GROMACS .gro file of C-alpha atoms in nm:
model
  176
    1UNK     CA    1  -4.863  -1.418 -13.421
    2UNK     CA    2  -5.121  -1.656 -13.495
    3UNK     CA    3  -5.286  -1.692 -13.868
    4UNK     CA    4  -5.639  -1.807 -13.900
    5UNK     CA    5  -5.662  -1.936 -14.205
    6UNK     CA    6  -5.890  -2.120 -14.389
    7UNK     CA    7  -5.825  -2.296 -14.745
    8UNK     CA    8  -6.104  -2.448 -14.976
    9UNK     CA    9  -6.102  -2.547 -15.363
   10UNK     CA   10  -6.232  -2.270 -15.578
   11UNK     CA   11  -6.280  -2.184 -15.924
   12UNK     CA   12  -6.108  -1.849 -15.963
   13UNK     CA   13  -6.341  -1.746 -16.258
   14UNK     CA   14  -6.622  -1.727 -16.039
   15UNK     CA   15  -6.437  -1.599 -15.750
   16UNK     CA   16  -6.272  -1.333 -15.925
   17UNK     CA   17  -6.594  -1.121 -16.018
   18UNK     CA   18  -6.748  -1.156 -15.647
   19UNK     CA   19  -6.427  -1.031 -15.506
   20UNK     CA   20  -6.435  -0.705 -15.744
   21UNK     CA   21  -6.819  -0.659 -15.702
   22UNK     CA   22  -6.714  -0.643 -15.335
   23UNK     CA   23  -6.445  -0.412 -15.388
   24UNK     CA   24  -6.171  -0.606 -15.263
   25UNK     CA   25  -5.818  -0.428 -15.356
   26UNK     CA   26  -5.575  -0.640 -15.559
   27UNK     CA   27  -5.253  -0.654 -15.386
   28UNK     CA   28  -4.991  -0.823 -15.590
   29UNK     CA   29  -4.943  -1.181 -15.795
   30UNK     CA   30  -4.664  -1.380 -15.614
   31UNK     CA   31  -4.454  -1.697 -15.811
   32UNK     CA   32  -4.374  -1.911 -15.524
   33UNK     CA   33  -4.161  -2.161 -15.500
   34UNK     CA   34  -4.149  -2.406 -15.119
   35UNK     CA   35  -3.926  -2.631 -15.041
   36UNK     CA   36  -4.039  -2.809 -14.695
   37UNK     CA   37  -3.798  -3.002 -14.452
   38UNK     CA   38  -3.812  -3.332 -14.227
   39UNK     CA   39  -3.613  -3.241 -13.929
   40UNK     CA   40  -3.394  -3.571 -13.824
   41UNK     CA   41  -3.474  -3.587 -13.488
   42UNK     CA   42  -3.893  -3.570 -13.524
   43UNK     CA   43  -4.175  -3.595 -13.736
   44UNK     CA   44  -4.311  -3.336 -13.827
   45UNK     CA   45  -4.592  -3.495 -14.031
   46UNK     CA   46  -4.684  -3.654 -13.703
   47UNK     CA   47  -4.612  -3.347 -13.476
   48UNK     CA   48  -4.820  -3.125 -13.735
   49UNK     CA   49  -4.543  -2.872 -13.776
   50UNK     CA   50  -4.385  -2.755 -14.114
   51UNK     CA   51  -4.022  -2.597 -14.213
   52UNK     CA   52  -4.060  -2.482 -14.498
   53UNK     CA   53  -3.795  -2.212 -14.730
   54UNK     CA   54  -4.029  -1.976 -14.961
   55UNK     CA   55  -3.824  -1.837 -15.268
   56UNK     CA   56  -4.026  -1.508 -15.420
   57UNK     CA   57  -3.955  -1.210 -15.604
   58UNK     CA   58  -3.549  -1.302 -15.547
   59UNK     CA   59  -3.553  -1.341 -15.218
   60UNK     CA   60  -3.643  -1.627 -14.937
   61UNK     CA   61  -3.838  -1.671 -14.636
   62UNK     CA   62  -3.793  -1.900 -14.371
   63UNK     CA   63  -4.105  -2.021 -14.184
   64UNK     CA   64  -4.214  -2.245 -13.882
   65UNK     CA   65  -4.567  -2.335 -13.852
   66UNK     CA   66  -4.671  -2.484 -13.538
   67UNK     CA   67  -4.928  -2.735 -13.505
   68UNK     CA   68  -5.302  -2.693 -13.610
   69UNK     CA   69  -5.497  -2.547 -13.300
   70UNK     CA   70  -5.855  -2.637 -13.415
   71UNK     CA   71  -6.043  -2.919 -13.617
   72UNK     CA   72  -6.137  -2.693 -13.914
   73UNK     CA   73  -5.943  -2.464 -14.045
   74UNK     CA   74  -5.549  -2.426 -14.072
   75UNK     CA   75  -5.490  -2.183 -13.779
   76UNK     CA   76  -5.175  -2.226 -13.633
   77UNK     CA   77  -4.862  -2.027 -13.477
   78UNK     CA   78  -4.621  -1.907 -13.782
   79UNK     CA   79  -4.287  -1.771 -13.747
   80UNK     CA   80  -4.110  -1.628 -14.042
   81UNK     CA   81  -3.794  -1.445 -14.117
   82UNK     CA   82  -3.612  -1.305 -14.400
   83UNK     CA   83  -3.287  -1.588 -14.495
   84UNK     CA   84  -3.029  -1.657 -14.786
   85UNK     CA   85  -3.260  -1.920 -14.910
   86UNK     CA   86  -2.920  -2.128 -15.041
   87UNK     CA   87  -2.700  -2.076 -14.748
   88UNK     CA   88  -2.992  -2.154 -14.515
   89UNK     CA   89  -3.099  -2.511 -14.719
   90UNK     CA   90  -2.723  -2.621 -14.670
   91UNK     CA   91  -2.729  -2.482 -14.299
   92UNK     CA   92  -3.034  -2.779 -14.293
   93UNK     CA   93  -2.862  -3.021 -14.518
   94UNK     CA   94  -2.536  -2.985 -14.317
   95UNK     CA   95  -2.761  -3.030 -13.996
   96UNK     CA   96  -2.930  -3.353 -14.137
   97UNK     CA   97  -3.273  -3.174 -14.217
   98UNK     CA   98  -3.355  -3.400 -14.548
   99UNK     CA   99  -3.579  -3.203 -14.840
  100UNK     CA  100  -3.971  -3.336 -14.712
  101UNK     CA  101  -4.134  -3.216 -15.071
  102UNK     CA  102  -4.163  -2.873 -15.297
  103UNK     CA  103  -4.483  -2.686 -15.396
  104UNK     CA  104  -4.484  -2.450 -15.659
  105UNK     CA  105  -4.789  -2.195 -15.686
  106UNK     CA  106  -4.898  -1.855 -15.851
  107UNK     CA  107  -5.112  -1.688 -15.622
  108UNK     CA  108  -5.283  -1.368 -15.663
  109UNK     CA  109  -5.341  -1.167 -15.318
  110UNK     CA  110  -5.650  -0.961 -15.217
  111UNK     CA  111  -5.758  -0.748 -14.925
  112UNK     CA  112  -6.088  -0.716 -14.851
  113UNK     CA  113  -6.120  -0.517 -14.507
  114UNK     CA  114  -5.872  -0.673 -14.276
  115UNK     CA  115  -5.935  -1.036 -14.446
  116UNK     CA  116  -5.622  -1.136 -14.688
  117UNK     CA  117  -5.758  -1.342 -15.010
  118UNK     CA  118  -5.563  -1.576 -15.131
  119UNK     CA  119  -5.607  -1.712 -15.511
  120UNK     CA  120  -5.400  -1.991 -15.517
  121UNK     CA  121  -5.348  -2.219 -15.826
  122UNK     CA  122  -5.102  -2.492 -15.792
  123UNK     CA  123  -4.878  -2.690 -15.980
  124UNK     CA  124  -5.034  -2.996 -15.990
  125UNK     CA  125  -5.316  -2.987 -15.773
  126UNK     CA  126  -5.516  -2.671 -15.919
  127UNK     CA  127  -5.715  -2.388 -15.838
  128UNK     CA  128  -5.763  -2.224 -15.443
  129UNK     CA  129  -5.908  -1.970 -15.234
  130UNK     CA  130  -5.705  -1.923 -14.888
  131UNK     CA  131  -5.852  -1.616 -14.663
  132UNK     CA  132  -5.635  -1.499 -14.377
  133UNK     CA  133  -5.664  -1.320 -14.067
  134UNK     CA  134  -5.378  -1.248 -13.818
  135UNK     CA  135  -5.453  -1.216 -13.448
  136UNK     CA  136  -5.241  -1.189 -13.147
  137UNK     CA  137  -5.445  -1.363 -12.859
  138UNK     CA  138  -5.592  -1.715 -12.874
  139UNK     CA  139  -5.920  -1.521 -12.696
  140UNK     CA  140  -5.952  -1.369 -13.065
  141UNK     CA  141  -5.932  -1.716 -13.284
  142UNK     CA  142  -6.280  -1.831 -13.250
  143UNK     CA  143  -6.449  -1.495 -13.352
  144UNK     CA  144  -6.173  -1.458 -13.649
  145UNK     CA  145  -6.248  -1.815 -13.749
  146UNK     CA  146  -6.645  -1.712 -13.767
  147UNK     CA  147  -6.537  -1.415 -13.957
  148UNK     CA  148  -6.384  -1.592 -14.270
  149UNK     CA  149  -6.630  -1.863 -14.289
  150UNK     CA  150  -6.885  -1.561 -14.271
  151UNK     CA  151  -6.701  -1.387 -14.579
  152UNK     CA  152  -6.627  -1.749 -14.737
  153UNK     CA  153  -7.027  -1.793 -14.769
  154UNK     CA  154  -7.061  -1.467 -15.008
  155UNK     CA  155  -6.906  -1.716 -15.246
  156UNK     CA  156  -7.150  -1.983 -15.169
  157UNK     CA  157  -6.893  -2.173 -14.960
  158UNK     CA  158  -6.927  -2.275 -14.567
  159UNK     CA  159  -6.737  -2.487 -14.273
  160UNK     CA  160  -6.781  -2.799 -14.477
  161UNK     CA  161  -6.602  -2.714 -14.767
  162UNK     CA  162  -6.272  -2.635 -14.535
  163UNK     CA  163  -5.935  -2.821 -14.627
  164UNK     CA  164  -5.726  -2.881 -14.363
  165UNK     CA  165  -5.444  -3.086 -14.551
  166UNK     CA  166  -5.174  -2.875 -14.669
  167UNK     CA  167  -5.012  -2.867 -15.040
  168UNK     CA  168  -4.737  -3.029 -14.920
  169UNK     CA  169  -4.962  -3.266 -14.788
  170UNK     CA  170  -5.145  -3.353 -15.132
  171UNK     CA  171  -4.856  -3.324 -15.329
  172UNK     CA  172  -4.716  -3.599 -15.118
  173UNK     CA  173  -5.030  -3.788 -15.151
  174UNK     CA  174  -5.026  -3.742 -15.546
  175UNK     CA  175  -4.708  -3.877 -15.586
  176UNK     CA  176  -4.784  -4.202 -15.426
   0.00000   0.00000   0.00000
């Protein structure tokens, strides 16, 4: 599966009342916790890939995302799979997989059509709106890409706005 996915900053009191005015169906509100991974034997900063563990809800997901396929949003290949979030961190440790960074969010998740909505705020970086579309064939990226910047611009946001650095990415930054 492939995610299309584009990310931009976003005050959720404004984006709230467009996204009920639209009718957009509240899903759920997630706690999530990441811890991401440097694999010993590459880079993944430099190979654009992630590892990352999500914890959620009392239980964990692993996930590999591949590198970035386009030069404005965050589309990529993702893999995930249901782990022991413990037994699979000392699986990496024991490995020599060192602990990259951890983000820590709350996000609040919307449907609208067949677009997920993503109202991100996190710890130490602030307030986001992620929208979401999975598709199977690379034919289908470019049209799904035009679809969320389409939706995106109903809240007065286009291309430009697009962040293609991940949290891990500006957490990192922050720190140093």
């Amino acid at each position: 599966m492939i995610e299309v996915e584009v990310k931009v900053r976003a005050d959720h009191s404004k984006i709230r009342p467009v996204l009920m005015e639209m009718g957009a169906s509240k899903i759920g509100v997630e706690e999530q916790s990441d811890v991401y991974f440097a694999a010993p034997y590459r880079d993944f900063a430099k190979t654009d890939e992630a590892l990352r563990i999500r914890s959620l809800g009392g239980h964990s997901v692993l996930t590999y995302k591949g590198p970035k396929l386009d030069k404005v949003s965050k589309t990529r290949v993702e893999i995930e799979t249901p782990v022991d979030g413990t037994a699979t961190a000392k699986i990496f440790h024991s490995l020599g997989f060192l602990e990259a960074g951890a983000v820590r969010k709350k996000r609040d998740i919307f449907r609208a059509g067949e677009i997920i909505v993503c109202l991100d705020a996190v710890e130490g970086l602030g307030e986001f709106l992620e929208v979401e579309l999975d598709v199977e064939d690379k034919k289908d990226l470019e049209s799904s890409r035009a679809e969320l910047f389409k939706f995106l611009s109903q809240f007065g946001l286009s291309e430009k706005d697009s962040i293609r650095t991940s949290y891990l990415e500006m957490v990192l930054e922050k720190r140093n």
